[in-house]
GROMACS .gro file of N, CA and C in nm:
model
  525
    1CYS      N    1  -8.586  -0.672   8.619
    1CYS     CA    2  -8.525  -0.609   8.734
    1CYS      C    3  -8.510  -0.459   8.708
    2PHE      N    4  -8.385  -0.411   8.681
    2PHE     CA    5  -8.361  -0.269   8.656
    2PHE      C    6  -8.300  -0.248   8.518
    3HIS      N    7  -8.321  -0.340   8.427
    3HIS     CA    8  -8.266  -0.336   8.291
    3HIS      C    9  -8.285  -0.198   8.230
    4ASP      N   10  -8.178  -0.139   8.176
    4ASP     CA   11  -8.179  -0.007   8.111
    4ASP      C   12  -8.225   0.106   8.203
    5CYS      N   13  -8.198   0.096   8.332
    5CYS     CA   14  -8.241   0.199   8.427
    5CYS      C   15  -8.155   0.325   8.415
    6SER      N   16  -8.196   0.431   8.479
    6SER     CA   17  -8.121   0.557   8.476
    6SER      C   18  -8.051   0.586   8.610
    7LEU      N   19  -8.047   0.489   8.699
    7LEU     CA   20  -7.979   0.507   8.828
    7LEU      C   21  -7.829   0.528   8.808
    8SER      N   22  -7.769   0.609   8.895
    8SER     CA   23  -7.624   0.630   8.886
    8SER      C   24  -7.547   0.555   8.994
    9GLU      N   25  -7.615   0.520   9.102
    9GLU     CA   26  -7.551   0.448   9.211
    9GLU      C   27  -7.650   0.349   9.271
   10ILE      N   28  -7.599   0.230   9.302
   10ILE     CA   29  -7.683   0.127   9.362
   10ILE      C   30  -7.609   0.069   9.481
   11LYS      N   31  -7.677   0.065   9.595
   11LYS     CA   32  -7.623  -0.001   9.714
   11LYS      C   33  -7.727  -0.103   9.756
   12LEU      N   34  -7.694  -0.230   9.733
   12LEU     CA   35  -7.786  -0.338   9.768
   12LEU      C   36  -7.767  -0.377   9.914
   13PRO      N   37  -7.875  -0.393   9.987
   13PRO     CA   38  -7.864  -0.430  10.129
   13PRO      C   39  -7.807  -0.571  10.145
   14ASP      N   40  -7.743  -0.593  10.257
   14ASP     CA   41  -7.680  -0.723  10.284
   14ASP      C   42  -7.782  -0.837  10.293
   15SER      N   43  -7.908  -0.806  10.304
   15SER     CA   44  -8.011  -0.911  10.307
   15SER      C   45  -8.035  -0.973  10.169
   16VAL      N   46  -7.987  -0.909  10.063
   16VAL     CA   47  -8.003  -0.962   9.927
   16VAL      C   48  -7.900  -1.073   9.906
   17THR      N   49  -7.948  -1.191   9.867
   17THR     CA   50  -7.857  -1.304   9.845
   17THR      C   51  -7.846  -1.343   9.698
   18THR      N   52  -7.940  -1.296   9.615
   18THR     CA   53  -7.941  -1.332   9.474
   18THR      C   54  -7.978  -1.211   9.390
   19ILE      N   55  -7.909  -1.196   9.278
   19ILE     CA   56  -7.942  -1.094   9.179
   19ILE      C   57  -7.967  -1.170   9.049
   20GLY      N   58  -8.079  -1.146   8.985
   20GLY     CA   59  -8.116  -1.219   8.864
   20GLY      C   60  -8.031  -1.185   8.743
   21ASP      N   61  -8.032  -1.276   8.644
   21ASP     CA   62  -7.963  -1.253   8.518
   21ASP      C   63  -8.006  -1.119   8.459
   22SER      N   64  -7.913  -1.048   8.400
   22SER     CA   65  -7.939  -0.923   8.327
   22SER      C   66  -8.002  -0.814   8.412
   23CYS      N   67  -7.994  -0.824   8.541
   23CYS     CA   68  -8.065  -0.733   8.632
   23CYS      C   69  -8.035  -0.585   8.606
   24PHE      N   70  -7.910  -0.551   8.583
   24PHE     CA   71  -7.872  -0.412   8.560
   24PHE      C   72  -7.816  -0.391   8.420
   25GLU      N   73  -7.840  -0.485   8.333
   25GLU     CA   74  -7.787  -0.479   8.196
   25GLU      C   75  -7.830  -0.349   8.127
   26GLY      N   76  -7.734  -0.284   8.063
   26GLY     CA   77  -7.763  -0.165   7.985
   26GLY      C   78  -7.792  -0.039   8.064
   27CYS      N   79  -7.762  -0.038   8.192
   27CYS     CA   80  -7.782   0.082   8.274
   27CYS      C   81  -7.664   0.177   8.250
   28ASP      N   82  -7.672   0.254   8.143
   28ASP     CA   83  -7.562   0.340   8.100
   28ASP      C   84  -7.521   0.446   8.202
   29ASN      N   85  -7.611   0.491   8.285
   29ASN     CA   86  -7.580   0.596   8.382
   29ASN      C   87  -7.519   0.543   8.511
   30LEU      N   88  -7.516   0.411   8.526
   30LEU     CA   89  -7.467   0.351   8.649
   30LEU      C   90  -7.316   0.372   8.662
   31LEU      N   91  -7.274   0.434   8.773
   31LEU     CA   92  -7.133   0.466   8.797
   31LEU      C   93  -7.072   0.381   8.908
   32GLU      N   94  -7.152   0.349   9.010
   32GLU     CA   95  -7.099   0.281   9.128
   32GLU      C   96  -7.201   0.182   9.183
   33VAL      N   97  -7.149   0.064   9.225
   33VAL     CA   98  -7.235  -0.042   9.280
   33VAL      C   99  -7.171  -0.098   9.406
   34THR      N  100  -7.253  -0.112   9.510
   34THR     CA  101  -7.212  -0.181   9.631
   34THR      C  102  -7.294  -0.309   9.640
   35LEU      N  103  -7.225  -0.422   9.633
   35LEU     CA  104  -7.292  -0.552   9.636
   35LEU      C  105  -7.307  -0.602   9.780
   36PRO      N  106  -7.409  -0.684   9.805
   36PRO     CA  107  -7.429  -0.737   9.941
   36PRO      C  108  -7.323  -0.839   9.979
   37LYS      N  109  -7.292  -0.845  10.107
   37LYS     CA  110  -7.189  -0.936  10.158
   37LYS      C  111  -7.224  -1.082  10.140
   38ALA      N  112  -7.353  -1.116  10.135
   38ALA     CA  113  -7.396  -1.255  10.125
   38ALA      C  114  -7.399  -1.307   9.981
   39LEU      N  115  -7.371  -1.222   9.884
   39LEU     CA  116  -7.378  -1.262   9.744
   39LEU      C  117  -7.271  -1.367   9.712
   40LYS      N  118  -7.311  -1.475   9.647
   40LYS     CA  119  -7.219  -1.584   9.612
   40LYS      C  120  -7.190  -1.590   9.463
   41ARG      N  121  -7.275  -1.526   9.383
   41ARG     CA  122  -7.263  -1.541   9.238
   41ARG      C  123  -7.312  -1.415   9.168
   42ILE      N  124  -7.233  -1.367   9.073
   42ILE     CA  125  -7.277  -1.260   8.985
   42ILE      C  126  -7.321  -1.329   8.856
   43ARG      N  127  -7.449  -1.324   8.829
   43ARG     CA  128  -7.508  -1.403   8.721
   43ARG      C  129  -7.483  -1.343   8.582
   44GLU      N  130  -7.523  -1.419   8.480
   44GLU     CA  131  -7.503  -1.379   8.341
   44GLU      C  132  -7.561  -1.241   8.312
   45TYR      N  133  -7.481  -1.162   8.242
   45TYR     CA  134  -7.520  -1.029   8.194
   45TYR      C  135  -7.562  -0.931   8.304
   46THR      N  136  -7.535  -0.959   8.430
   46THR     CA  137  -7.583  -0.873   8.538
   46THR      C  138  -7.550  -0.725   8.515
   47PHE      N  139  -7.426  -0.695   8.477
   47PHE     CA  140  -7.385  -0.556   8.455
   47PHE      C  141  -7.340  -0.533   8.311
   48SER      N  142  -7.371  -0.623   8.223
   48SER     CA  143  -7.332  -0.612   8.083
   48SER      C  144  -7.385  -0.482   8.023
   49GLY      N  145  -7.299  -0.410   7.952
   49GLY     CA  146  -7.341  -0.287   7.887
   49GLY      C  147  -7.358  -0.168   7.979
   50CYS      N  148  -7.315  -0.180   8.103
   50CYS     CA  149  -7.315  -0.063   8.194
   50CYS      C  150  -7.188   0.014   8.162
   51SER      N  151  -7.189   0.081   8.049
   51SER     CA  152  -7.067   0.137   7.990
   51SER      C  153  -6.996   0.239   8.077
   52ASN      N  154  -7.065   0.306   8.167
   52ASN     CA  155  -7.003   0.408   8.252
   52ASN      C  156  -6.969   0.359   8.393
   53LEU      N  157  -6.992   0.231   8.420
   53LEU     CA  158  -6.961   0.177   8.553
   53LEU      C  159  -6.813   0.193   8.581
   54LYS      N  160  -6.780   0.259   8.693
   54LYS     CA  161  -6.641   0.285   8.729
   54LYS      C  162  -6.597   0.212   8.855
   55LYS      N  163  -6.692   0.186   8.944
   55LYS     CA  164  -6.653   0.130   9.074
   55LYS      C  165  -6.755   0.026   9.118
   56ILE      N  166  -6.703  -0.090   9.159
   56ILE     CA  167  -6.789  -0.196   9.214
   56ILE      C  168  -6.709  -0.270   9.319
   57ASN      N  169  -6.774  -0.298   9.431
   57ASN     CA  170  -6.707  -0.380   9.532
   57ASN      C  171  -6.751  -0.524   9.511
   58ILE      N  172  -6.657  -0.615   9.514
   58ILE     CA  173  -6.688  -0.757   9.503
   58ILE      C  174  -6.670  -0.814   9.644
   59PRO      N  175  -6.778  -0.866   9.704
   59PRO     CA  176  -6.769  -0.911   9.843
   59PRO      C  177  -6.685  -1.037   9.861
   60ASP      N  178  -6.615  -1.044   9.975
   60ASP     CA  179  -6.548  -1.168  10.013
   60ASP      C  180  -6.654  -1.277  10.021
   61GLY      N  181  -6.622  -1.393   9.975
   61GLY     CA  182  -6.718  -1.502   9.977
   61GLY      C  183  -6.785  -1.526   9.843
   62LEU      N  184  -6.769  -1.432   9.748
   62LEU     CA  185  -6.824  -1.453   9.614
   62LEU      C  186  -6.753  -1.572   9.551
   63LEU      N  187  -6.829  -1.663   9.490
   63LEU     CA  188  -6.771  -1.784   9.432
   63LEU      C  189  -6.754  -1.779   9.281
   64SER      N  190  -6.850  -1.715   9.212
   64SER     CA  191  -6.839  -1.717   9.066
   64SER      C  192  -6.890  -1.588   9.002
   65ILE      N  193  -6.828  -1.558   8.889
   65ILE     CA  194  -6.868  -1.447   8.805
   65ILE      C  195  -6.907  -1.511   8.672
   66ASP      N  196  -7.036  -1.509   8.641
   66ASP     CA  197  -7.088  -1.583   8.526
   66ASP      C  198  -7.059  -1.514   8.393
   67ASP      N  199  -7.097  -1.581   8.286
   67ASP     CA  200  -7.074  -1.536   8.150
   67ASP      C  201  -7.127  -1.394   8.128
   68TYR      N  202  -7.044  -1.312   8.064
   68TYR     CA  203  -7.081  -1.176   8.020
   68TYR      C  204  -7.122  -1.082   8.135
   69ALA      N  205  -7.088  -1.115   8.256
   69ALA     CA  206  -7.133  -1.038   8.373
   69ALA      C  207  -7.096  -0.889   8.365
   70PHE      N  208  -6.975  -0.858   8.318
   70PHE     CA  209  -6.929  -0.719   8.311
   70PHE      C  210  -6.892  -0.680   8.168
   71GLU      N  211  -6.937  -0.753   8.072
   71GLU     CA  212  -6.905  -0.727   7.932
   71GLU      C  213  -6.940  -0.581   7.896
   72GLU      N  214  -6.845  -0.517   7.828
   72GLU     CA  215  -6.862  -0.380   7.777
   72GLU      C  216  -6.885  -0.275   7.886
   73CYS      N  217  -6.825  -0.297   8.002
   73CYS     CA  218  -6.819  -0.193   8.106
   73CYS      C  219  -6.690  -0.116   8.079
   74PHE      N  220  -6.694  -0.027   7.981
   74PHE     CA  221  -6.576   0.038   7.926
   74PHE      C  222  -6.493   0.115   8.029
   75PHE      N  223  -6.559   0.175   8.128
   75PHE     CA  224  -6.487   0.258   8.224
   75PHE      C  225  -6.449   0.184   8.352
   76LEU      N  226  -6.472   0.054   8.355
   76LEU     CA  227  -6.431  -0.027   8.470
   76LEU      C  228  -6.282  -0.058   8.454
   77LYS      N  229  -6.198   0.018   8.525
   77LYS     CA  230  -6.053   0.007   8.511
   77LYS      C  231  -5.990  -0.084   8.615
   78ASN      N  232  -6.052  -0.093   8.731
   78ASN     CA  233  -5.996  -0.172   8.841
   78ASN      C  234  -6.106  -0.254   8.906
   79ILE      N  235  -6.072  -0.375   8.941
   79ILE     CA  236  -6.164  -0.461   9.015
   79ILE      C  237  -6.080  -0.554   9.101
   80LEU      N  238  -6.117  -0.568   9.225
   80LEU     CA  239  -6.045  -0.656   9.316
   80LEU      C  240  -6.129  -0.782   9.335
   81LEU      N  241  -6.078  -0.893   9.286
   81LEU     CA  242  -6.148  -1.021   9.299
   81LEU      C  243  -6.101  -1.091   9.426
   82PRO      N  244  -6.193  -1.125   9.515
   82PRO     CA  245  -6.151  -1.194   9.638
   82PRO      C  246  -6.102  -1.335   9.605
   83ASN      N  247  -6.019  -1.389   9.692
   83ASN     CA  248  -5.964  -1.523   9.670
   83ASN      C  249  -6.070  -1.632   9.673
   84SER      N  250  -6.190  -1.600   9.717
   84SER     CA  251  -6.299  -1.698   9.719
   84SER      C  252  -6.351  -1.731   9.579
   85VAL      N  253  -6.324  -1.646   9.480
   85VAL     CA  254  -6.374  -1.668   9.344
   85VAL      C  255  -6.306  -1.791   9.283
   86THR      N  256  -6.387  -1.888   9.240
   86THR     CA  257  -6.334  -2.010   9.179
   86THR      C  258  -6.359  -2.017   9.029
   87GLU      N  259  -6.457  -1.941   8.979
   87GLU     CA  260  -6.493  -1.946   8.837
   87GLU      C  261  -6.514  -1.807   8.780
   88ILE      N  262  -6.458  -1.785   8.662
   88ILE     CA  263  -6.484  -1.664   8.584
   88ILE      C  264  -6.539  -1.712   8.450
   89GLY      N  265  -6.658  -1.666   8.414
   89GLY     CA  266  -6.729  -1.717   8.298
   89GLY      C  267  -6.681  -1.662   8.164
   90ILE      N  268  -6.744  -1.714   8.059
   90ILE     CA  269  -6.716  -1.675   7.921
   90ILE      C  270  -6.737  -1.524   7.905
   91GLU      N  271  -6.636  -1.458   7.851
   91GLU     CA  272  -6.639  -1.314   7.824
   91GLU      C  273  -6.690  -1.230   7.942
   92ALA      N  274  -6.663  -1.277   8.062
   92ALA     CA  275  -6.711  -1.209   8.183
   92ALA      C  276  -6.665  -1.064   8.190
   93PHE      N  277  -6.542  -1.036   8.145
   93PHE     CA  278  -6.488  -0.900   8.149
   93PHE      C  279  -6.452  -0.849   8.010
   94ALA      N  280  -6.506  -0.909   7.906
   94ALA     CA  281  -6.474  -0.871   7.768
   94ALA      C  282  -6.509  -0.725   7.743
   95GLY      N  283  -6.416  -0.654   7.680
   95GLY     CA  284  -6.441  -0.517   7.642
   95GLY      C  285  -6.444  -0.417   7.757
   96THR      N  286  -6.390  -0.455   7.872
   96THR     CA  287  -6.384  -0.360   7.984
   96THR      C  288  -6.258  -0.276   7.973
   97GLY      N  289  -6.247  -0.177   8.058
   97GLY     CA  290  -6.129  -0.092   8.062
   97GLY      C  291  -6.025  -0.139   8.162
   98LEU      N  292  -6.035  -0.265   8.206
   98LEU     CA  293  -5.941  -0.315   8.308
   98LEU      C  294  -5.796  -0.291   8.267
   99GLU      N  295  -5.717  -0.245   8.363
   99GLU     CA  296  -5.575  -0.221   8.342
   99GLU      C  297  -5.489  -0.326   8.410
  100LYS      N  298  -5.545  -0.388   8.514
  100LYS     CA  299  -5.470  -0.486   8.593
  100LYS      C  300  -5.569  -0.588   8.647
  101ILE      N  301  -5.526  -0.713   8.654
  101ILE     CA  302  -5.610  -0.816   8.716
  101ILE      C  303  -5.521  -0.910   8.796
  102ILE      N  304  -5.564  -0.939   8.917
  102ILE     CA  305  -5.497  -1.040   9.000
  102ILE      C  306  -5.592  -1.157   9.005
  103LEU      N  307  -5.553  -1.267   8.944
  103LEU     CA  308  -5.638  -1.386   8.944
  103LEU      C  309  -5.640  -1.447   9.084
  104PRO      N  310  -5.758  -1.477   9.136
  104PRO     CA  311  -5.770  -1.526   9.274
  104PRO      C  312  -5.695  -1.658   9.296
  105GLU      N  313  -5.649  -1.677   9.419
  105GLU     CA  314  -5.576  -1.799   9.458
  105GLU      C  315  -5.655  -1.926   9.433
  106ASN      N  316  -5.786  -1.921   9.455
  106ASN     CA  317  -5.869  -2.042   9.444
  106ASN      C  318  -5.934  -2.060   9.308
  107LEU      N  319  -5.890  -1.982   9.210
  107LEU     CA  320  -5.948  -1.989   9.076
  107LEU      C  321  -5.927  -2.127   9.015
  108GLU      N  322  -6.036  -2.186   8.969
  108GLU     CA  323  -6.032  -2.318   8.907
  108GLU      C  324  -6.063  -2.315   8.759
  109GLY      N  325  -6.135  -2.213   8.713
  109GLY     CA  326  -6.172  -2.209   8.573
  109GLY      C  327  -6.192  -2.067   8.522
  110ILE      N  328  -6.147  -2.048   8.397
  110ILE     CA  329  -6.166  -1.921   8.328
  110ILE      C  330  -6.232  -1.953   8.195
  111GLY      N  331  -6.347  -1.892   8.168
  111GLY     CA  332  -6.419  -1.915   8.044
  111GLY      C  333  -6.349  -1.854   7.924
  112GLN      N  334  -6.378  -1.907   7.807
  112GLN     CA  335  -6.321  -1.859   7.682
  112GLN      C  336  -6.345  -1.709   7.667
  113GLY      N  337  -6.241  -1.636   7.633
  113GLY     CA  338  -6.252  -1.493   7.609
  113GLY      C  339  -6.289  -1.410   7.730
  114ALA      N  340  -6.262  -1.460   7.850
  114ALA     CA  341  -6.301  -1.390   7.972
  114ALA      C  342  -6.250  -1.246   7.975
  115PHE      N  343  -6.133  -1.223   7.915
  115PHE     CA  344  -6.074  -1.089   7.912
  115PHE      C  345  -6.053  -1.042   7.768
  116TYR      N  346  -6.137  -1.093   7.680
  116TYR     CA  347  -6.128  -1.059   7.538
  116TYR      C  348  -6.144  -0.909   7.515
  117ASN      N  349  -6.059  -0.855   7.432
  117ASN     CA  350  -6.067  -0.715   7.391
  117ASN      C  351  -6.054  -0.617   7.509
  118CYS      N  352  -5.979  -0.656   7.609
  118CYS     CA  353  -5.945  -0.564   7.719
  118CYS      C  354  -5.817  -0.492   7.676
  119LEU      N  355  -5.834  -0.388   7.599
  119LEU     CA  356  -5.722  -0.323   7.532
  119LEU      C  357  -5.625  -0.255   7.627
  120TYR      N  358  -5.667  -0.224   7.748
  120TYR     CA  359  -5.582  -0.154   7.844
  120TYR      C  360  -5.522  -0.247   7.948
  121LEU      N  361  -5.552  -0.374   7.939
  121LEU     CA  362  -5.503  -0.471   8.037
  121LEU      C  363  -5.355  -0.495   8.014
  122LYS      N  364  -5.274  -0.448   8.108
  122LYS     CA  365  -5.130  -0.454   8.094
  122LYS      C  366  -5.061  -0.536   8.202
  123ASN      N  367  -5.134  -0.574   8.305
  123ASN     CA  368  -5.072  -0.643   8.417
  123ASN      C  369  -5.165  -0.754   8.464
  124VAL      N  370  -5.119  -0.878   8.449
  124VAL     CA  371  -5.194  -0.995   8.494
  124VAL      C  372  -5.108  -1.069   8.596
  125HIS      N  373  -5.164  -1.091   8.714
  125HIS     CA  374  -5.090  -1.163   8.817
  125HIS      C  375  -5.160  -1.296   8.844
  126VAL      N  376  -5.085  -1.404   8.827
  126VAL     CA  377  -5.136  -1.538   8.852
  126VAL      C  378  -5.083  -1.583   8.987
  127GLN      N  379  -5.174  -1.619   9.079
  127GLN     CA  380  -5.131  -1.657   9.214
  127GLN      C  381  -5.113  -1.807   9.232
  128ASN      N  382  -5.169  -1.885   9.141
  128ASN     CA  383  -5.157  -2.030   9.156
  128ASN      C  384  -5.154  -2.096   9.020
  129ASP      N  385  -5.133  -2.224   9.020
  129ASP     CA  386  -5.132  -2.301   8.897
  129ASP      C  387  -5.275  -2.347   8.870
  130VAL      N  388  -5.346  -2.273   8.787
  130VAL     CA  389  -5.486  -2.307   8.763
  130VAL      C  390  -5.502  -2.429   8.673
  131SER      N  391  -5.390  -2.479   8.618
  131SER     CA  392  -5.388  -2.602   8.540
  131SER      C  393  -5.491  -2.603   8.428
  132LEU      N  394  -5.502  -2.493   8.356
  132LEU     CA  395  -5.594  -2.487   8.244
  132LEU      C  396  -5.515  -2.482   8.114
  133SER      N  397  -5.547  -2.571   8.024
  133SER     CA  398  -5.483  -2.571   7.893
  133SER      C  399  -5.520  -2.442   7.819
  134GLY      N  400  -5.422  -2.372   7.770
  134GLY     CA  401  -5.447  -2.250   7.694
  134GLY      C  402  -5.505  -2.136   7.775
  135VAL      N  403  -5.475  -2.132   7.904
  135VAL     CA  404  -5.536  -2.031   7.991
  135VAL      C  405  -5.519  -1.890   7.937
  136PHE      N  406  -5.406  -1.858   7.877
  136PHE     CA  407  -5.386  -1.721   7.834
  136PHE      C  408  -5.454  -1.689   7.701
  137SER      N  409  -5.514  -1.789   7.636
  137SER     CA  410  -5.600  -1.756   7.522
  137SER      C  411  -5.724  -1.684   7.573
  138ARG      N  412  -5.749  -1.691   7.702
  138ARG     CA  413  -5.863  -1.620   7.763
  138ARG      C  414  -5.840  -1.470   7.761
  139PHE      N  415  -5.716  -1.429   7.726
  139PHE     CA  416  -5.681  -1.288   7.723
  139PHE      C  417  -5.665  -1.239   7.579
  140GLN      N  418  -5.716  -1.311   7.481
  140GLN     CA  419  -5.701  -1.270   7.342
  140GLN      C  420  -5.757  -1.129   7.323
  141GLY      N  421  -5.693  -1.055   7.234
  141GLY     CA  422  -5.740  -0.921   7.204
  141GLY      C  423  -5.674  -0.813   7.288
  142ILE      N  424  -5.588  -0.851   7.382
  142ILE     CA  425  -5.518  -0.747   7.459
  142ILE      C  426  -5.389  -0.715   7.387
  143GLY      N  427  -5.340  -0.595   7.407
  143GLY     CA  428  -5.214  -0.555   7.345
  143GLY      C  429  -5.098  -0.629   7.409
  144VAL      N  430  -5.015  -0.690   7.326
  144VAL     CA  431  -4.899  -0.762   7.378
  144VAL      C  432  -4.775  -0.714   7.303
  145GLY      N  433  -4.679  -0.666   7.376
  145GLY     CA  434  -4.557  -0.622   7.311
  145GLY      C  435  -4.449  -0.596   7.414
  146PRO      N  436  -4.325  -0.598   7.370
  146PRO     CA  437  -4.213  -0.576   7.462
  146PRO      C  438  -4.230  -0.445   7.537
  147GLY      N  439  -4.216  -0.451   7.668
  147GLY     CA  440  -4.221  -0.333   7.752
  147GLY      C  441  -4.361  -0.287   7.786
  148ASP      N  442  -4.462  -0.341   7.723
  148ASP     CA  443  -4.600  -0.297   7.746
  148ASP      C  444  -4.671  -0.378   7.852
  149ASP      N  445  -4.651  -0.507   7.851
  149ASP     CA  446  -4.730  -0.597   7.933
  149ASP      C  447  -4.638  -0.685   8.015
  150TYR      N  448  -4.684  -0.722   8.133
  150TYR     CA  449  -4.613  -0.826   8.203
  150TYR      C  450  -4.709  -0.912   8.279
  151TYR      N  451  -4.669  -1.034   8.295
  151TYR     CA  452  -4.749  -1.134   8.361
  151TYR      C  453  -4.668  -1.184   8.477
  152SER      N  454  -4.715  -1.162   8.595
  152SER     CA  455  -4.642  -1.192   8.717
  152SER      C  456  -4.682  -1.329   8.767
  153ILE      N  457  -4.582  -1.415   8.787
  153ILE     CA  458  -4.607  -1.554   8.824
  153ILE      C  459  -4.517  -1.591   8.941
  154PRO      N  460  -4.573  -1.644   9.048
  154PRO     CA  461  -4.488  -1.688   9.158
  154PRO      C  462  -4.391  -1.798   9.114
  155ALA      N  463  -4.275  -1.800   9.174
  155ALA     CA  464  -4.176  -1.904   9.143
  155ALA      C  465  -4.236  -2.042   9.169
  156GLY      N  466  -4.201  -2.137   9.085
  156GLY     CA  467  -4.246  -2.274   9.104
  156GLY      C  468  -4.371  -2.309   9.027
  157ILE      N  469  -4.432  -2.212   8.962
  157ILE     CA  470  -4.553  -2.242   8.884
  157ILE      C  471  -4.511  -2.255   8.738
  158ASN      N  472  -4.455  -2.370   8.706
  158ASN     CA  473  -4.395  -2.391   8.576
  158ASN      C  474  -4.497  -2.414   8.465
  159ILE      N  475  -4.612  -2.473   8.496
  159ILE     CA  476  -4.711  -2.498   8.391
  159ILE      C  477  -4.759  -2.366   8.331
  160ILE      N  478  -4.790  -2.269   8.416
  160ILE     CA  479  -4.836  -2.141   8.366
  160ILE      C  480  -4.726  -2.072   8.287
  161LYS      N  481  -4.602  -2.077   8.337
  161LYS     CA  482  -4.491  -2.016   8.265
  161LYS      C  483  -4.479  -2.078   8.126
  162LYS      N  484  -4.493  -2.207   8.117
  162LYS     CA  485  -4.483  -2.276   7.989
  162LYS      C  486  -4.597  -2.234   7.896
  163VAL      N  487  -4.717  -2.224   7.948
  163VAL     CA  488  -4.832  -2.182   7.867
  163VAL      C  489  -4.810  -2.042   7.813
  164ILE      N  490  -4.762  -1.951   7.897
  164ILE     CA  491  -4.736  -1.814   7.853
  164ILE      C  492  -4.636  -1.813   7.739
  165GLU      N  493  -4.529  -1.889   7.753
  165GLU     CA  494  -4.429  -1.895   7.648
  165GLU      C  495  -4.487  -1.954   7.520
  166GLU      N  496  -4.567  -2.059   7.532
  166GLU     CA  497  -4.629  -2.121   7.415
  166GLU      C  498  -4.728  -2.028   7.346
  167GLU      N  499  -4.794  -1.942   7.423
  167GLU     CA  500  -4.891  -1.849   7.365
  167GLU      C  501  -4.822  -1.730   7.300
  168GLY      N  502  -4.689  -1.716   7.315
  168GLY     CA  503  -4.614  -1.614   7.247
  168GLY      C  504  -4.604  -1.480   7.318
  169PHE      N  505  -4.636  -1.475   7.447
  169PHE     CA  506  -4.620  -1.350   7.521
  169PHE      C  507  -4.472  -1.319   7.532
  170GLU      N  508  -4.437  -1.194   7.507
  170GLU     CA  509  -4.298  -1.158   7.494
  170GLU      C  510  -4.232  -1.114   7.625
  171VAL      N  511  -4.308  -1.059   7.716
  171VAL     CA  512  -4.250  -1.005   7.839
  171VAL      C  513  -4.303  -1.086   7.956
  172ILE      N  514  -4.211  -1.147   8.032
  172ILE     CA  515  -4.253  -1.228   8.146
  172ILE      C  516  -4.170  -1.187   8.265
  173LYS      N  517  -4.237  -1.162   8.376
  173LYS     CA  518  -4.167  -1.131   8.501
  173LYS      C  519  -4.204  -1.241   8.599
  174ILE      N  520  -4.105  -1.308   8.653
  174ILE     CA  521  -4.132  -1.413   8.751
  174ILE      C  522  -4.086  -1.364   8.886
  175ASN      N  523  -4.179  -1.366   8.981
  175ASN     CA  524  -4.148  -1.322   9.118
  175ASN      C  525  -4.055  -1.419   9.185
   0.00000   0.00000   0.00000
């Protein structure tokens, strides 16, 4: 596809329904991406190693973000995941610059290390009880300490609260 390209901006037309694995992998100059509205899946390694990627729109209707999709996108600080997303793959956002993540309402699965080594991730909001054993081990490698991080959980979601406490997170804010 465009592996290791020198493009700085990509706007895919809405007629595109599929993007192949590793399509933009290693495109170091890529800063901004506009994805098509019909896209249902961001495949493995699609934007992996796009170290300067700063802005990407995730279309409503996207269902899954596959393994390593945004791995090592160091300058990706913010991403808005639509509630349609049900799956986040293995190390999908590992090593990114994410500072905040709101897990989608319809999320059913998070792959191992999905947010591994996200050193700036300080705010995680859980909107539902995803009922995953060890869900917060998916955030290993982030800085955890009093006053630094908080995990926002709606009232009544006791399983997630229990998992957070078992994983040893020190600061918990319950809405």
